[in-house]
PDB file of C-alpha atoms in Angstrom:
ATOM      1  CA  MET A   2       0.050   0.078  -0.082  1.00  0.00           C
ATOM      2  CA  GLY A   3       2.957   2.246   0.787  1.00  0.00           C
ATOM      3  CA  LEU A   4       4.410   1.834  -2.647  1.00  0.00           C
ATOM      4  CA  ILE A   5       1.164   2.482  -4.483  1.00  0.00           C
ATOM      5  CA  PHE A   6       0.778   5.647  -2.187  1.00  0.00           C
ATOM      6  CA  PHE A   7       4.334   6.704  -3.102  1.00  0.00           C
ATOM      7  CA  PHE A   8       3.601   6.325  -6.846  1.00  0.00           C
ATOM      8  CA  SER A   9       0.267   8.170  -6.553  1.00  0.00           C
ATOM      9  CA  SER A  10       2.013  10.946  -4.880  1.00  0.00           C
ATOM     10  CA  GLN A  11       4.303  11.670  -7.803  1.00  0.00           C
ATOM     11  CA  ASN A  12       3.208  14.530  -9.959  1.00  0.00           C
ATOM     12  CA  GLY A  13       2.215  13.973 -13.564  1.00  0.00           C
ATOM     13  CA  THR A  14       5.627  14.736 -14.941  1.00  0.00           C
ATOM     14  CA  ALA A  15       7.412  12.270 -12.634  1.00  0.00           C
ATOM     15  CA  SER A  16       4.870   9.633 -13.190  1.00  0.00           C
ATOM     16  CA  ASP A  17       5.293   9.944 -16.963  1.00  0.00           C
ATOM     17  CA  SER A  18       9.054   9.741 -16.492  1.00  0.00           C
ATOM     18  CA  ASN A  19       8.664   6.430 -14.829  1.00  0.00           C
ATOM     19  CA  SER A  20       6.618   5.075 -17.624  1.00  0.00           C
ATOM     20  CA  TYR A  21       9.089   6.301 -20.287  1.00  0.00           C
ATOM     21  CA  PHE A  22      11.967   4.746 -18.290  1.00  0.00           C
ATOM     22  CA  LEU A  23      10.299   1.390 -18.466  1.00  0.00           C
ATOM     23  CA  ILE A  24       9.478   1.768 -22.137  1.00  0.00           C
ATOM     24  CA  ASN A  25      13.230   2.618 -22.926  1.00  0.00           C
ATOM     25  CA  LEU A  26      14.374  -0.252 -20.703  1.00  0.00           C
ATOM     26  CA  LEU A  27      12.051  -2.627 -22.600  1.00  0.00           C
ATOM     27  CA  GLY A  28      13.478  -1.414 -25.855  1.00  0.00           C
ATOM     28  CA  LYS A  29      17.054  -2.068 -24.685  1.00  0.00           C
ATOM     29  CA  ILE A  30      16.105  -5.751 -24.004  1.00  0.00           C
ATOM     30  CA  GLY A  31      14.433  -6.055 -27.385  1.00  0.00           C
ATOM     31  CA  VAL A  32      10.891  -5.449 -26.552  1.00  0.00           C
ATOM     32  CA  ASN A  33      10.218  -2.147 -28.536  1.00  0.00           C
ATOM     33  CA  ILE A  34       6.641  -1.481 -27.865  1.00  0.00           C
ATOM     34  CA  SER A  35       6.805   2.183 -28.682  1.00  0.00           C
ATOM     35  CA  SER A  36       7.888   1.606 -32.398  1.00  0.00           C
ATOM     36  CA  SER A  37       4.940  -0.640 -33.137  1.00  0.00           C
ATOM     37  CA  MET A  38       2.236   1.487 -31.462  1.00  0.00           C
ATOM     38  CA  GLY A  39       3.622   4.947 -30.844  1.00  0.00           C
ATOM     39  CA  ILE A  40       5.069   6.378 -27.656  1.00  0.00           C
ATOM     40  CA  SER A  41       1.770   7.739 -26.325  1.00  0.00           C
ATOM     41  CA  VAL A  42      -0.073   4.475 -26.676  1.00  0.00           C
ATOM     42  CA  ALA A  43       2.896   2.519 -25.208  1.00  0.00           C
ATOM     43  CA  ASN A  44       2.868   5.022 -22.252  1.00  0.00           C
ATOM     44  CA  PHE A  45      -0.884   4.327 -21.791  1.00  0.00           C
ATOM     45  CA  ILE A  46      -0.350   0.602 -21.788  1.00  0.00           C
ATOM     46  CA  VAL A  47       2.562   0.561 -19.377  1.00  0.00           C
ATOM     47  CA  ARG A  48       0.685   2.924 -16.971  1.00  0.00           C
ATOM     48  CA  LYS A  49      -2.480   0.764 -17.052  1.00  0.00           C
ATOM     49  CA  THR A  50      -0.504  -2.532 -16.847  1.00  0.00           C
ATOM     50  CA  ALA A  51       1.208  -1.110 -13.729  1.00  0.00           C
ATOM     51  CA  HIS A  52      -2.135  -0.343 -12.226  1.00  0.00           C
ATOM     52  CA  VAL A  53      -3.448  -3.967 -12.745  1.00  0.00           C
ATOM     53  CA  THR A  54      -0.189  -5.430 -11.450  1.00  0.00           C
ATOM     54  CA  GLU A  55      -0.100  -3.322  -8.363  1.00  0.00           C
ATOM     55  CA  TYR A  56      -3.535  -4.114  -7.443  1.00  0.00           C
ATOM     56  CA  PHE A  57      -3.128  -7.854  -8.167  1.00  0.00           C
ATOM     57  CA  ILE A  58      -0.159  -7.984  -5.882  1.00  0.00           C
ATOM     58  CA  LEU A  59      -2.004  -6.081  -3.152  1.00  0.00           C
ATOM     59  CA  PHE A  60      -5.038  -8.502  -3.474  1.00  0.00           C
ATOM     60  CA  MET A  61      -2.740 -11.563  -3.286  1.00  0.00           C
ATOM     61  CA  LEU A  62      -0.846 -10.315  -0.334  1.00  0.00           C
ATOM     62  CA  LEU A  63      -4.112  -9.567   1.490  1.00  0.00           C
ATOM     63  CA  TYR A  64      -5.561 -12.876   0.543  1.00  0.00           C
ATOM     64  CA  PHE A  65      -2.551 -14.755   1.889  1.00  0.00           C
ATOM     65  CA  GLY A  66      -2.723 -12.668   5.106  1.00  0.00           C
ATOM     66  CA  PHE A  67      -6.458 -13.384   5.580  1.00  0.00           C
ATOM     67  CA  LYS A  68      -5.963 -17.035   4.776  1.00  0.00           C
ATOM     68  CA  ARG A  69      -4.373 -17.455   8.156  1.00  0.00           C
ATOM     69  CA  THR A  70      -7.485 -16.346   9.928  1.00  0.00           C
ATOM     70  CA  TYR A  71     -10.613 -18.319  10.894  1.00  0.00           C
ATOM     71  CA  LEU A  72     -12.900 -16.068   9.094  1.00  0.00           C
ATOM     72  CA  LYS A  73     -15.445 -17.589   6.683  1.00  0.00           C
ATOM     73  CA  ASN A  74     -15.440 -16.526   2.989  1.00  0.00           C
ATOM     74  CA  ILE A  75     -11.925 -14.963   3.360  1.00  0.00           C
ATOM     75  CA  ILE A  76     -11.691 -14.122  -0.371  1.00  0.00           C
ATOM     76  CA  ILE A  77     -14.260 -11.373  -0.151  1.00  0.00           C
ATOM     77  CA  TYR A  78     -12.249  -9.270   2.465  1.00  0.00           C
ATOM     78  CA  PRO A  79      -9.020  -8.722   0.343  1.00  0.00           C
ATOM     79  CA  ALA A  80     -11.229  -8.029  -2.724  1.00  0.00           C
ATOM     80  CA  ILE A  81     -13.184  -5.416  -0.778  1.00  0.00           C
ATOM     81  CA  ILE A  82     -10.129  -3.822   0.828  1.00  0.00           C
ATOM     82  CA  THR A  83      -8.226  -3.680  -2.365  1.00  0.00           C
ATOM     83  CA  ILE A  84     -11.095  -2.007  -4.270  1.00  0.00           C
ATOM     84  CA  LEU A  85     -11.703   0.498  -1.481  1.00  0.00           C
ATOM     85  CA  TYR A  86      -7.910   1.269  -1.575  1.00  0.00           C
ATOM     86  CA  SER A  87      -8.139   1.810  -5.234  1.00  0.00           C
ATOM     87  CA  ILE A  88     -10.909   4.293  -4.603  1.00  0.00           C
ATOM     88  CA  SER A  89      -9.004   6.112  -1.974  1.00  0.00           C
ATOM     89  CA  ASP A  90      -5.940   6.278  -4.253  1.00  0.00           C
ATOM     90  CA  GLU A  91      -7.927   7.756  -7.019  1.00  0.00           C
ATOM     91  CA  PHE A  92      -9.307  10.305  -4.615  1.00  0.00           C
ATOM     92  CA  HIS A  93      -5.746  11.041  -3.367  1.00  0.00           C
ATOM     93  CA  GLN A  94      -4.672  11.722  -6.895  1.00  0.00           C
ATOM     94  CA  LEU A  95      -7.213  14.606  -7.099  1.00  0.00           C
ATOM     95  CA  PHE A  96      -4.875  16.619  -4.865  1.00  0.00           C
ATOM     96  CA  ILE A  97      -1.633  15.898  -6.796  1.00  0.00           C
ATOM     97  CA  GLU A  98      -0.374  18.353  -9.537  1.00  0.00           C
ATOM     98  CA  GLY A  99      -0.743  16.904 -12.993  1.00  0.00           C
ATOM     99  CA  ARG A 100      -2.727  13.864 -11.837  1.00  0.00           C
ATOM    100  CA  SER A 101      -6.446  13.180 -11.849  1.00  0.00           C
ATOM    101  CA  GLY A 102      -8.619  10.731 -10.117  1.00  0.00           C
ATOM    102  CA  ARG A 103     -10.644   8.612 -12.538  1.00  0.00           C
ATOM    103  CA  ILE A 104     -13.312   6.021 -11.878  1.00  0.00           C
ATOM    104  CA  LYS A 105     -12.164   4.161 -14.910  1.00  0.00           C
ATOM    105  CA  ASP A 106      -8.769   3.637 -13.215  1.00  0.00           C
ATOM    106  CA  VAL A 107     -10.726   2.062 -10.270  1.00  0.00           C
ATOM    107  CA  PHE A 108     -12.148  -0.497 -12.856  1.00  0.00           C
ATOM    108  CA  ILE A 109      -8.678  -0.980 -14.324  1.00  0.00           C
ATOM    109  CA  ASP A 110      -7.261  -1.710 -10.782  1.00  0.00           C
ATOM    110  CA  SER A 111     -10.144  -3.999 -10.159  1.00  0.00           C
ATOM    111  CA  ILE A 112      -8.901  -6.125 -13.131  1.00  0.00           C
ATOM    112  CA  GLY A 113      -5.916  -7.027 -10.775  1.00  0.00           C
ATOM    113  CA  VAL A 114      -8.448  -8.267  -8.227  1.00  0.00           C
ATOM    114  CA  LEU A 115     -10.373 -10.219 -10.889  1.00  0.00           C
ATOM    115  CA  ILE A 116      -7.204 -11.948 -12.084  1.00  0.00           C
ATOM    116  CA  GLY A 117      -6.355 -12.865  -8.478  1.00  0.00           C
ATOM    117  CA  LEU A 118      -9.910 -14.232  -8.011  1.00  0.00           C
ATOM    118  CA  LEU A 119      -9.430 -16.230 -11.224  1.00  0.00           C
ATOM    119  CA  ILE A 120      -6.200 -17.727 -10.145  1.00  0.00           C
ATOM    120  CA  ILE A 121      -7.341 -18.671  -6.663  1.00  0.00           C
ATOM    121  CA  GLY A 122     -10.507 -20.089  -8.195  1.00  0.00           C
ATOM    122  CA  ILE A 123      -8.517 -22.359 -10.638  1.00  0.00           C
ATOM    123  CA  LYS A 124      -6.133 -23.379  -7.844  1.00  0.00           C
ATOM    124  CA  ASN A 125      -8.993 -24.416  -5.620  1.00  0.00           C
ATOM    125  CA  LYS A 126     -10.727 -26.321  -8.438  1.00  0.00           C
ATOM    126  CA  VAL A 127      -7.641 -28.294  -9.349  1.00  0.00           C
ATOM    127  CA  LYS A 128      -6.989 -28.929  -5.531  1.00  0.00           C
ATOM    128  CA  GLU A 129     -10.568 -30.118  -5.237  1.00  0.00           C
ATOM    129  CA  GLN A 130     -10.318 -32.442  -8.200  1.00  0.00           C
ATOM    130  CA  LYS A 131      -7.165 -33.938  -6.805  1.00  0.00           C
ATOM    131  CA  THR A 132      -8.812 -34.464  -3.391  1.00  0.00           C
ATOM    132  CA  TYR A 133     -12.041 -35.816  -4.822  1.00  0.00           C
ATOM    133  CA  PRO A 134     -11.184 -37.555  -8.208  1.00  0.00           C
ATOM    134  CA  ARG A 135     -14.016 -38.690 -10.402  1.00  0.00           C
ATOM    135  CA  ALA A 136     -14.680 -42.444 -10.672  1.00  0.00           C
TER     136      ALA A 136
END
């Protein structure tokens, strides 16, 4: 959460600089995304992929934390906390120069949660099939 807050606290110029740094780094290792789609589209994709990745990691960390509790339906708690944090992060960005809080970014962040839910669901299904094999 601290890392997300740190990145959200950067002004628009610093945030763009991070994205362009990553685009250039990818280009140096042979993944030249900016030449095939243009620098502004590449910047957009890098930024939104970062959103999804950050919130996927947050969701998974919370899930593994809640997994050690005796609560029922533990998967719902990390999902709610992650989405609420995304909402608060977008609100926070309203006060940062060159940044804006957007509801569509909350939906993009929520994709990270959905990916986490999907992975956990698949893992549980595979585990269930190994425990109770079909005859």
